[in-house]
Coordinates of C-alpha atoms and ligand atoms in Angstrom, one line a residue:
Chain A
X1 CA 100.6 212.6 208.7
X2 CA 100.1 215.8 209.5
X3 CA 98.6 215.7 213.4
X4 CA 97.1 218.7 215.9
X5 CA 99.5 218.6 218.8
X6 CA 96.7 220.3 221.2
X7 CA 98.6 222.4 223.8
X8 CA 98.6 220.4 227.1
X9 CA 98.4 220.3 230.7
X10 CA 101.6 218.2 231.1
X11 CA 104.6 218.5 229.0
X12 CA 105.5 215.0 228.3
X13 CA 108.1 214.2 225.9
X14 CA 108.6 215.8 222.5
X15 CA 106.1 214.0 220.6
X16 CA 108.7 212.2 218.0
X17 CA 110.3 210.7 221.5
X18 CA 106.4 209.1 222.5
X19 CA 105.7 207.7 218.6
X20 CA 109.3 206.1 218.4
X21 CA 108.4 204.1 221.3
X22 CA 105.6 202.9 219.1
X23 CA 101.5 203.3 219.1
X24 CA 99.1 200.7 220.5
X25 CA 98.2 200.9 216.2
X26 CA 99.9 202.4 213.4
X27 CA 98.0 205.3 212.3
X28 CA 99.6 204.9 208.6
X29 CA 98.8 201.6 207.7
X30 CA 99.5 200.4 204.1
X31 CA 97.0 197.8 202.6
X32 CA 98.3 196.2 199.4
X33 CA 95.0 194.0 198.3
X34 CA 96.7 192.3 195.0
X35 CA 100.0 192.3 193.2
X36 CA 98.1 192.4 189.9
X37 CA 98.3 195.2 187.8
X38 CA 97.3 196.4 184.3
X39 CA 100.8 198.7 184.5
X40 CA 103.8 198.2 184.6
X41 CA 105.3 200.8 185.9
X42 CA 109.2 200.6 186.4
X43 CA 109.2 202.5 189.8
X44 CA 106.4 200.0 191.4
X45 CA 107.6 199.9 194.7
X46 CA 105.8 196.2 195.2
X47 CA 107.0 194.8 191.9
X48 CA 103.8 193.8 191.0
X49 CA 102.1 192.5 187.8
X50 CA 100.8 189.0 188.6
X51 CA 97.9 188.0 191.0
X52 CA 99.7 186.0 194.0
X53 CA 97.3 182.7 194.2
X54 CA 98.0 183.1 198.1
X55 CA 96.5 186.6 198.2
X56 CA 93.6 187.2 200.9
X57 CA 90.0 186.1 200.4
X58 CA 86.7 188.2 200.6
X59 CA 86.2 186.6 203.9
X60 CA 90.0 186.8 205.1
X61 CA 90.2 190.3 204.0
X62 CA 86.6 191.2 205.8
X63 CA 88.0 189.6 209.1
X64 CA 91.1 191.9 208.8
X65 CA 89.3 195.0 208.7
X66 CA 86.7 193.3 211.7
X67 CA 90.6 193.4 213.2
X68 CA 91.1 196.8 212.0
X69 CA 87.9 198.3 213.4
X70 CA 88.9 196.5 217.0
X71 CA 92.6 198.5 217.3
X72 CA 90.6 201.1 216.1
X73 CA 93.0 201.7 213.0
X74 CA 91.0 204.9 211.7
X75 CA 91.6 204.5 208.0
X76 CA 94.1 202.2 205.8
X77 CA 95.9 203.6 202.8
X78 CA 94.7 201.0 200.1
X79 CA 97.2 200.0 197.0
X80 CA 98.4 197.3 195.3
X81 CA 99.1 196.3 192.6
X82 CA 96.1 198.3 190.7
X83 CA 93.5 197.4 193.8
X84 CA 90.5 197.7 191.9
X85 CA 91.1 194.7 189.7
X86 CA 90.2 192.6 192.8
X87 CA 86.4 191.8 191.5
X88 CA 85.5 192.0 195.6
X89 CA 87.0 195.5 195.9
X90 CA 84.0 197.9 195.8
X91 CA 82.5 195.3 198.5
X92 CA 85.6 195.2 200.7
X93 CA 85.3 198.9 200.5
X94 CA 81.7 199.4 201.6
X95 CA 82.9 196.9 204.4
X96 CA 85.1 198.6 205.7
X97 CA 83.8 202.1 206.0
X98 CA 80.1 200.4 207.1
X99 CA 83.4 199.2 209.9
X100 CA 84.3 202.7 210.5
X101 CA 88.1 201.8 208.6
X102 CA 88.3 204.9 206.2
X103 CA 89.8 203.9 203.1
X104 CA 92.0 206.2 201.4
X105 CA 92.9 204.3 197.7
X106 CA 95.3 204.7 195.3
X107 CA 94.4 203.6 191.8
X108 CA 96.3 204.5 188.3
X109 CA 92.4 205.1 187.3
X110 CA 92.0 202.0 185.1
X111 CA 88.3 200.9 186.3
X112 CA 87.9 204.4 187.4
X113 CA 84.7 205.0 185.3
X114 CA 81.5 207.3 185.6
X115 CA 79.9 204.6 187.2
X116 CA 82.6 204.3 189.5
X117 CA 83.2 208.1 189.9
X118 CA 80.0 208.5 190.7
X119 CA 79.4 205.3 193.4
X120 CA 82.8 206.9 195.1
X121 CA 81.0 210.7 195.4
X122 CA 77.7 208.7 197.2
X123 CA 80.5 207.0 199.6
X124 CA 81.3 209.3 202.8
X125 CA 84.7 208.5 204.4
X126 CA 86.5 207.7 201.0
X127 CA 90.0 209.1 199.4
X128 CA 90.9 208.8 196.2
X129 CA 94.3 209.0 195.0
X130 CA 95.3 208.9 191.4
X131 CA 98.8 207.9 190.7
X132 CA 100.7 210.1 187.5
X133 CA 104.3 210.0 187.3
X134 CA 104.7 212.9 184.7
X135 CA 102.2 216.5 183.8
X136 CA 102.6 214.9 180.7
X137 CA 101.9 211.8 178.4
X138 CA 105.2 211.8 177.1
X139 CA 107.5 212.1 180.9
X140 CA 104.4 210.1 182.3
X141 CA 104.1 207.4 179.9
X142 CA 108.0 206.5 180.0
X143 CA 107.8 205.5 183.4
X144 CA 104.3 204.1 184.3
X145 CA 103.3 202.7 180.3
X146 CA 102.2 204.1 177.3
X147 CA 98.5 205.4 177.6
X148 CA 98.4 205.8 181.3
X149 CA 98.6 209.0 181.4
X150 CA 95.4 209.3 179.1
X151 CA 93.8 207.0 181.6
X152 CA 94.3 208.7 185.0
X153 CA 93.3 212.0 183.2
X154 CA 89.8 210.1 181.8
X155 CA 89.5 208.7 185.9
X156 CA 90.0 212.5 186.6
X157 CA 87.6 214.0 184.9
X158 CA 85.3 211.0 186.2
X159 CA 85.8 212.0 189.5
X160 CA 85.4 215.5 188.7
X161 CA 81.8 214.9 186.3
X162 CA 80.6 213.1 189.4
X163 CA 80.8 215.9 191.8
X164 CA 83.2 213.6 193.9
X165 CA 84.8 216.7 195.4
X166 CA 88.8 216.9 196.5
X167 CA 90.6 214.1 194.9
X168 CA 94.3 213.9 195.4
X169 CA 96.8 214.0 192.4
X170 CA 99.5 211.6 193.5
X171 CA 103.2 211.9 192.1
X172 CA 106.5 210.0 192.8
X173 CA 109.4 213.3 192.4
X174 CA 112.2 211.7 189.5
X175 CA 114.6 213.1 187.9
X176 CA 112.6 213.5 184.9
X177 CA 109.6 215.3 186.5
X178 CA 110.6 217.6 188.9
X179 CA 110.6 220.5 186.3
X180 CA 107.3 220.0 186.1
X181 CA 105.9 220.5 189.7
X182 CA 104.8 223.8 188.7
X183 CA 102.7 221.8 186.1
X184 CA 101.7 219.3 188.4
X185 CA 100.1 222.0 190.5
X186 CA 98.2 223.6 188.0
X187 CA 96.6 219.9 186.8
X188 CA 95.6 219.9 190.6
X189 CA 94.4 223.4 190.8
X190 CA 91.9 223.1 187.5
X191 CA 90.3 219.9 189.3
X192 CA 89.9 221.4 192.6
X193 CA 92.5 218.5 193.5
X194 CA 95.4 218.3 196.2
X195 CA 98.6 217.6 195.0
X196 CA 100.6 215.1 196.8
X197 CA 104.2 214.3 195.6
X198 CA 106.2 211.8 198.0
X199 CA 109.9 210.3 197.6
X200 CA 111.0 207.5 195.2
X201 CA 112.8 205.2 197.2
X202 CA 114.8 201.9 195.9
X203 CA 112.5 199.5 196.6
X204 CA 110.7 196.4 194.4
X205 CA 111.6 197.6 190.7
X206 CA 112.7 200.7 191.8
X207 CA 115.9 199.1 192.7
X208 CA 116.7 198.7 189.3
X209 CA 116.5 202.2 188.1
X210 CA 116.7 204.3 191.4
X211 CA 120.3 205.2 190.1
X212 CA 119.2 206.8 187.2
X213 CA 116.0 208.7 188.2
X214 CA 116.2 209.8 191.9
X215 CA 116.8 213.3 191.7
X216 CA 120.1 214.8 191.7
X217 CA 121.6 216.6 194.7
X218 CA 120.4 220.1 192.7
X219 CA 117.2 219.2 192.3
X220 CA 116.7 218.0 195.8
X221 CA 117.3 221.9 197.1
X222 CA 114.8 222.9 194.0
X223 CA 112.5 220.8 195.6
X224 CA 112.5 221.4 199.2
X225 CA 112.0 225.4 198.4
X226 CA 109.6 224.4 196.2
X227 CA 107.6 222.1 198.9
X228 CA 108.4 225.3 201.8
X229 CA 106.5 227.6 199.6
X230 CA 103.5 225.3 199.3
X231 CA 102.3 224.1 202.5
X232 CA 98.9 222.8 201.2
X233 CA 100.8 220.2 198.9
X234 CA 100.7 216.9 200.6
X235 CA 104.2 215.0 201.1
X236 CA 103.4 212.0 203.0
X237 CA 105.9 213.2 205.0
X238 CA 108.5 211.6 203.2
X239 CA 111.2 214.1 202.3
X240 CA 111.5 214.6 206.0
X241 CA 115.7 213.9 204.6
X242 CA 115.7 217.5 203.1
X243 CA 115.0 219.2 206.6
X244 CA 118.6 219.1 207.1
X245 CA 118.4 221.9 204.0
X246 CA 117.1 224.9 207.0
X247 CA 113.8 224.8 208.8
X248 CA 111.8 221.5 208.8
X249 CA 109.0 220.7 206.3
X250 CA 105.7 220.1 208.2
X251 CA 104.8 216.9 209.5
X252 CA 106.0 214.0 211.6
X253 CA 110.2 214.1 210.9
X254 CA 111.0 210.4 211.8
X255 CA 111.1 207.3 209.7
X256 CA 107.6 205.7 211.3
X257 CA 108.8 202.1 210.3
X258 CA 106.9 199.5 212.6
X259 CA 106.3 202.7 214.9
X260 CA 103.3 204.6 213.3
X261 CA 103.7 202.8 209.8
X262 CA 103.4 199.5 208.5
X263 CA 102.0 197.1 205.5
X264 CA 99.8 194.3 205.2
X265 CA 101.0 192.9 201.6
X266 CA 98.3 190.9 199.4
X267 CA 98.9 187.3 201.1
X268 CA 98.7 188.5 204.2
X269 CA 102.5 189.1 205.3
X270 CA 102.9 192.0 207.4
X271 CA 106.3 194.5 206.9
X272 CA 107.4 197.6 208.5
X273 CA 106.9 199.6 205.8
X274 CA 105.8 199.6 202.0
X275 CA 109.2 200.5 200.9
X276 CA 110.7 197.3 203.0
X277 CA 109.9 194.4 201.2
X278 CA 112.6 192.2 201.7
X279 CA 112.5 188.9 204.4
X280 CA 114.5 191.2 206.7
X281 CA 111.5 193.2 207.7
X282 CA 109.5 190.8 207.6
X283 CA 107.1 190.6 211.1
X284 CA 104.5 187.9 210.2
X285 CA 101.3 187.0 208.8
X286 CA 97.9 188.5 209.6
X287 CA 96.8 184.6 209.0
X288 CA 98.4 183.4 212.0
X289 CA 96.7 183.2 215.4
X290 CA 96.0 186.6 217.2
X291 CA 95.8 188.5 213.3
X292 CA 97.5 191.6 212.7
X293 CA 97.1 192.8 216.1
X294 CA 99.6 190.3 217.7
X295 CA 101.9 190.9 215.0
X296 CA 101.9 194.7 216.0
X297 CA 102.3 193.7 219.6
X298 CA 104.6 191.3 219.6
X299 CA 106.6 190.9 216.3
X300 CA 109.9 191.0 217.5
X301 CA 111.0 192.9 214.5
X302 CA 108.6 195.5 214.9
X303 CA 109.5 195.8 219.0
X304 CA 113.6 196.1 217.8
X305 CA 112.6 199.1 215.3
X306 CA 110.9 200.6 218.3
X307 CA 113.8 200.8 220.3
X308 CA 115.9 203.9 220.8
X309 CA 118.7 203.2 217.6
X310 CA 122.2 204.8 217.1
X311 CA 122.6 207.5 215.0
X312 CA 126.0 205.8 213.4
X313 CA 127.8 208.3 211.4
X314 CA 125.0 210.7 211.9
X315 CA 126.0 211.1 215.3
X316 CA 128.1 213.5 214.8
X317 CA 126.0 215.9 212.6
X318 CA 124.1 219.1 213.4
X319 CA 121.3 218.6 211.4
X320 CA 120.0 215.2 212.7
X321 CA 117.9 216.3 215.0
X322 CA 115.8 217.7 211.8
X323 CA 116.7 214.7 209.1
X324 CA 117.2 211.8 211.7
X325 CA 119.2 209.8 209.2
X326 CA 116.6 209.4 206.6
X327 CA 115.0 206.9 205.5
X328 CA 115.5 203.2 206.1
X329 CA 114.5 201.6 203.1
X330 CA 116.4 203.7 201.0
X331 CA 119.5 202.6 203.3
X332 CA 118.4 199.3 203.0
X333 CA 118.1 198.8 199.4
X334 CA 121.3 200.9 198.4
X335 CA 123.7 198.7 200.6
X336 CA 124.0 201.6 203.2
X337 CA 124.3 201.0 206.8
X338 CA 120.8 201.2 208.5
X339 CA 122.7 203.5 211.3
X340 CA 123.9 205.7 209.2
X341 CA 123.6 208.8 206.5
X342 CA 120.7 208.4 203.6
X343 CA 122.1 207.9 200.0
X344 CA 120.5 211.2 199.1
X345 CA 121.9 213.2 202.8
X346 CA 121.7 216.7 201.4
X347 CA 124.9 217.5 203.3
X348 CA 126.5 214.8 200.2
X349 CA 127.5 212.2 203.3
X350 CA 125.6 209.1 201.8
X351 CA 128.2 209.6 198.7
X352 CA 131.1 207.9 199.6
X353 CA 129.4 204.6 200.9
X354 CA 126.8 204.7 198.0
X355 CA 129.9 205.1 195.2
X356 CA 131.3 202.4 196.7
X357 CA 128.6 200.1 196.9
X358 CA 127.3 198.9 193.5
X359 CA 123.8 197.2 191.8
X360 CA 124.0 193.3 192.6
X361 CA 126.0 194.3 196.0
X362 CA 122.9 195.7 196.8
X363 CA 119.9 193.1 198.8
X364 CA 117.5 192.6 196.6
X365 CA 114.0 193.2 196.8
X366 CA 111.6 190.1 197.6
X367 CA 108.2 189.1 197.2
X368 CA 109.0 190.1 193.5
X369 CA 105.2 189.7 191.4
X370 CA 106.7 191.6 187.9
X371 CA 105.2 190.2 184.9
X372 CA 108.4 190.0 182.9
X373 CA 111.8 190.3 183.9
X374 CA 113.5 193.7 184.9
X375 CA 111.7 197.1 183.4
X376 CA 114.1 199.5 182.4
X377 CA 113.0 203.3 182.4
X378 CA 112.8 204.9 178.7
X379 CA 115.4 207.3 179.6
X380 CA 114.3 210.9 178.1
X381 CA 116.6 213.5 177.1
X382 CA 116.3 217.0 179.8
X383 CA 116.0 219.1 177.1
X384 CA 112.9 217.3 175.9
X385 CA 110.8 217.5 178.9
X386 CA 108.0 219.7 178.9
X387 CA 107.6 222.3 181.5
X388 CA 104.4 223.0 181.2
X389 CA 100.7 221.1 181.8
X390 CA 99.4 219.8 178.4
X391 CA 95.6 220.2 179.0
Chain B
X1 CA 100.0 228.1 220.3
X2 CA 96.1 228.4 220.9
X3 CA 94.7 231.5 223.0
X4 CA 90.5 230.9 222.2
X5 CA 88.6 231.9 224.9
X6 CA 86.8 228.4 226.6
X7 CA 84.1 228.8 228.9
X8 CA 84.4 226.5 231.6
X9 CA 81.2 226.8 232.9
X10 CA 79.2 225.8 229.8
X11 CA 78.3 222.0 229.2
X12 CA 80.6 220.5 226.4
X13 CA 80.5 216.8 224.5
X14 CA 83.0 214.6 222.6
X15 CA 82.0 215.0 219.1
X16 CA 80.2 211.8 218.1
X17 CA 82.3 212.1 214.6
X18 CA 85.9 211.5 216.8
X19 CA 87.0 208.4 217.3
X20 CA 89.4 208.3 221.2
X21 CA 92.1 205.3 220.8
X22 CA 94.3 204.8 224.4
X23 CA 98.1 205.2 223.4
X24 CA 100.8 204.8 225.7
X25 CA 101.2 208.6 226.1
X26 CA 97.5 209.8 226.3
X27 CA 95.5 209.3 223.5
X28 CA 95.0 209.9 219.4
X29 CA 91.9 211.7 218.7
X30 CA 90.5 211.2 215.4
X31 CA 87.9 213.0 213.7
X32 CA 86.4 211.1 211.0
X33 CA 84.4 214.1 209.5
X34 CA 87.8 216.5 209.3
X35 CA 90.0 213.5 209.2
X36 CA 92.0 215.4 211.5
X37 CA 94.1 213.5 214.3
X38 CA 94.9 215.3 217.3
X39 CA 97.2 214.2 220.3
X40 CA 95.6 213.9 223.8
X41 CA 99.0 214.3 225.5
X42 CA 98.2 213.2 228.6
X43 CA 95.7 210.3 230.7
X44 CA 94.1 212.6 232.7
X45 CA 93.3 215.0 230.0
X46 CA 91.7 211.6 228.0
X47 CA 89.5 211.4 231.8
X48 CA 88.3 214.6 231.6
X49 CA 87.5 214.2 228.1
X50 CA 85.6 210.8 228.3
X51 CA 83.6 212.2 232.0
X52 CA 82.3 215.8 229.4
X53 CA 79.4 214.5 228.5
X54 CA 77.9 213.5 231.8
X55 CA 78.4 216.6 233.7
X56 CA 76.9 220.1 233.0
X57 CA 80.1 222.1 233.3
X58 CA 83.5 221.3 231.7
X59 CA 84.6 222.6 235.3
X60 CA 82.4 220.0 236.6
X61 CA 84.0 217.1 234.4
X62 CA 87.6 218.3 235.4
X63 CA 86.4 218.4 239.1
X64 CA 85.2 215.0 239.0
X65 CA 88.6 213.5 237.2
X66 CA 90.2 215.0 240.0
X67 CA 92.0 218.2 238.5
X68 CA 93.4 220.6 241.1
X69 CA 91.6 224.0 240.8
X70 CA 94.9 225.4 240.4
X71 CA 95.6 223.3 237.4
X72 CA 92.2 224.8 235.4
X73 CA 93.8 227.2 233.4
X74 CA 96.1 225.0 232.1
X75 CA 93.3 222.4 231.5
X76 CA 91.1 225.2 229.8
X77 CA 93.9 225.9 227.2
X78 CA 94.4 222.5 226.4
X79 CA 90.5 222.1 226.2
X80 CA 89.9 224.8 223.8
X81 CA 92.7 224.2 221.3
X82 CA 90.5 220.5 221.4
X83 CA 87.4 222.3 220.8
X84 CA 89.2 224.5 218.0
X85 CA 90.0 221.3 216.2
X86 CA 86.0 220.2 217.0
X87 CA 86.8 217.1 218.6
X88 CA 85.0 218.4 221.6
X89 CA 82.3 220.2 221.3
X90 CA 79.3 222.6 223.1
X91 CA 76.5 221.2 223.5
Ligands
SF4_1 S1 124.6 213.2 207.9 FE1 122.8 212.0 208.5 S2 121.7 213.4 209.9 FE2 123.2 214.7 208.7 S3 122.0 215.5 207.0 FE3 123.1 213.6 206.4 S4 121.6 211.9 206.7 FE4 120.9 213.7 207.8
SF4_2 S1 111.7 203.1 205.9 FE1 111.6 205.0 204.7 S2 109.5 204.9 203.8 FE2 109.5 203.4 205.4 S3 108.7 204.5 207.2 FE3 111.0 204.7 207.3 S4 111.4 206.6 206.3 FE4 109.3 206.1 205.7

């Protein structure tokens, strides 16, 4: 979230200092509206494949952006699961922007016809967001299935035919891709698309194979140079970690958990973050009496995160002020204490505790929806990785 | 930060695309036609922002929420980095 900090007649506190206290609504909230999927992909930070039979109704789901529109919540980041297999989601969508709840969705482009395209480029106050893991079939297709690649590029050029106008191009940085953000940039260029690449972070399958495809300590300074030179590529703000490398990346530096960010999962249970499903972070249920908006007021969990934390073994270092620590889920789901350095610290201080911590140590990620047991990632060979866009 | 010149004395409007939402600290100030947010930093700016479009002078609107004369300038910056991000407006 990038914001306009309008200069002001009263200095107040630094503005990190006023959204750590917490907002009277998150301003990134995460919608997940089915753990079905067509993919699956072995990053899926929900671990989803299988409709929930609990998951939200039309009318449940209406009455939660009615909710929405009340806190005046000015846009929810849609996912899933794949979000357009729920047959009510076109409806839910013209609800809640008729409700003046923006919808920005992310979809891996399976339903993502002309017809589609072209409903989406009549819709005002919509964001699409196409989810590709790789510029390529091959470095895609390992990771997210084979043929998905194909598919986002046919939703694509959709999108593009219908004169929908800036899309975004959405990519998880691994190991496996980051040679190709040049490539990445160029698929977004020839669509007239932004670019968006955010963090991989241990959480639902991507606890499983975090080890092997978060980037390596190398690639992580390759990447923050990369991101300094480009200002106009979207980040989420989630590689706020690698500010600690010099001068901060743009946006809001602090993990927004229960403070600016939160989910409401497909059944209704409400997290401090996308990355954080596990009981732990648990805050309640927008089906309980008083909705969502009690839960944000008054979840105790959500109050605690709010609340001025210690910076553990970070205490001591220079560069928190820019980093602050990192990010909690990837803590979390590593076995790390929440207080202290992330696993990927770009100083190398999350090393020693993450060496000695190993996979089923580790808590493990709940609210599990995978189809089959654990995905591994088809591990490709560096050599083999293309550098360059195939178009 | 923003240096724009901002004419007190013309009559100005919250865009009718922004969307104001009361936070602990001032206000968030979205614009639903930018999808910009912007920070009010501060109540009494959120005062003089709702009281615009009922008087005829932004001088007017920060007179009647009670800003010191001496406090203008620094009200007028603050007011035209606002109208830089269009949340407010000349009408
Ligand atoms: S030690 Fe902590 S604050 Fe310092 S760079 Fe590492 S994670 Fe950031
Ligand atoms: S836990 Fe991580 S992903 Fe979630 S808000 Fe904090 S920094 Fe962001």
């Amino acid at each position: 979230m990038r914001a306009d900090t309008a200069g002001q007649p009263r200095r107040t506190a630094a503005l990190t200092e006023q959204f750590k206290a917490g907002l009277a609504a998150p301003i990134c909230l995460t919608w997940e509206l089915t753990y079905a999927c067509n993919l699956a992909c072995v990053h899926c930070l929900s671990a989803s494949g299988r409709r929930d039979p609990r998951e939200l109704s039309t009318a449940e789901c209406m009455r939660v952006v009615d909710e929405l529109e009340r806190m005046q919540v000015f846009y929810a980041n849609i996912g899933g699961g794949e979000p357009t297999l729920r047959p009510d989601f076109w409806d839910l969508l013209d609800y809640s922007v008729a409700h003046h709840v923006g919808i920005k969705f992310s979809t891996n482009g399976v339903r993502l016809d002309k017809r589609a395209a072209q409903r989406l480029a009549r819709t005002g106050y919509v964001d699409v967001q196409i989810s590709i893991d790789g510029a390529t079939a091959e470095v895609n297709d390992a990771v997210r299935g084979i043929g998905s690649f194909a598919m986002a590029r046919r939703a694509m050029d959709a999108l593009a035919e219908a004169g929908f106008g800036e899309f975004k191009i959405s990519i998880v940085v691994t190991r496996h891709n980051v040679s190709q953000l040049d490539a990445f940039k160029q698929i977004a260029d020839e669509y007239g698309a932004r670019l968006r690449v955010t963090r991989l972070r241990p959480s639902g399958r991507a606890a499983d194979c975090w080890d092997d495809l978060h980037p390596t300590a190398a690639q992580q300074r390759l990447l923050y140079d990369w991101l300094c030179a480009r200002p106009d590529v979207l980040t989420g703000d989630s590689f706020f970690h690698l500010s600690a490398f010099g001068s901060p990346l743009p946006g809001l530096n602090l993990c927004g958990a229960g403070r600016v960010v939160c989910l409401i999962d497909p059944v209704g249970d409400v997290y401090a973050c996308p990355f954080v499903l596990h009981e732990q972070f648990r805050a309640g249920n927008v089906r309980q009496p008083g909705g969502f908006a009690r839960v944000w007021r008054e979840s105790e969990l959500l109050r605690r995160l709010r609340e001025p934390a210690s910076a553990g073994a970070c205490a001591s270092c220079g560069q928190f002020d820019a980093c602050q620590g990192g990010c909690m889920a990837a803590k979390f789901f590593t076995g790390l204490p929440l207080d202290g350095p992330d696993p990927e610290c770009v100083l190398g201080h999350g090393q020693p505790e993450l060496a000695s911590t190993c996979l089923p140590d580790r808590p493990r990620p709940s609210a599990g929806h995978s189809r089959t047991g654990r995905a591994a990632p088809v591990l490709i060979p560096a050599d083999r990785i293309a550098t360059r866009a195939a178009t | 930060m923003h240096h724009v010149a901002f004419d007190l004395f013309r009559a100005y409007r919250l865009s009718p695309a922004v969307s104001l939402r009361a936070e602990p600290f001032g206000a968030l100030a979205y614009h639903f036609g930018t999808r910009r947010l912007s920070l009010v930093k501060s109540p009494e700016l959120v005062t003089v922002l709702r009281l615009l479009d009922s008087h005829d002078s932004a001088a007017g609107a920060l007179d009647a929420a009670g800003v010191p004369i001496r406090q203008r300038a620094r009200y007028a910056v603050a007011l035209a980095a606002l109208a830089d991000s269009e949340v407010i407006g000349a009408r």
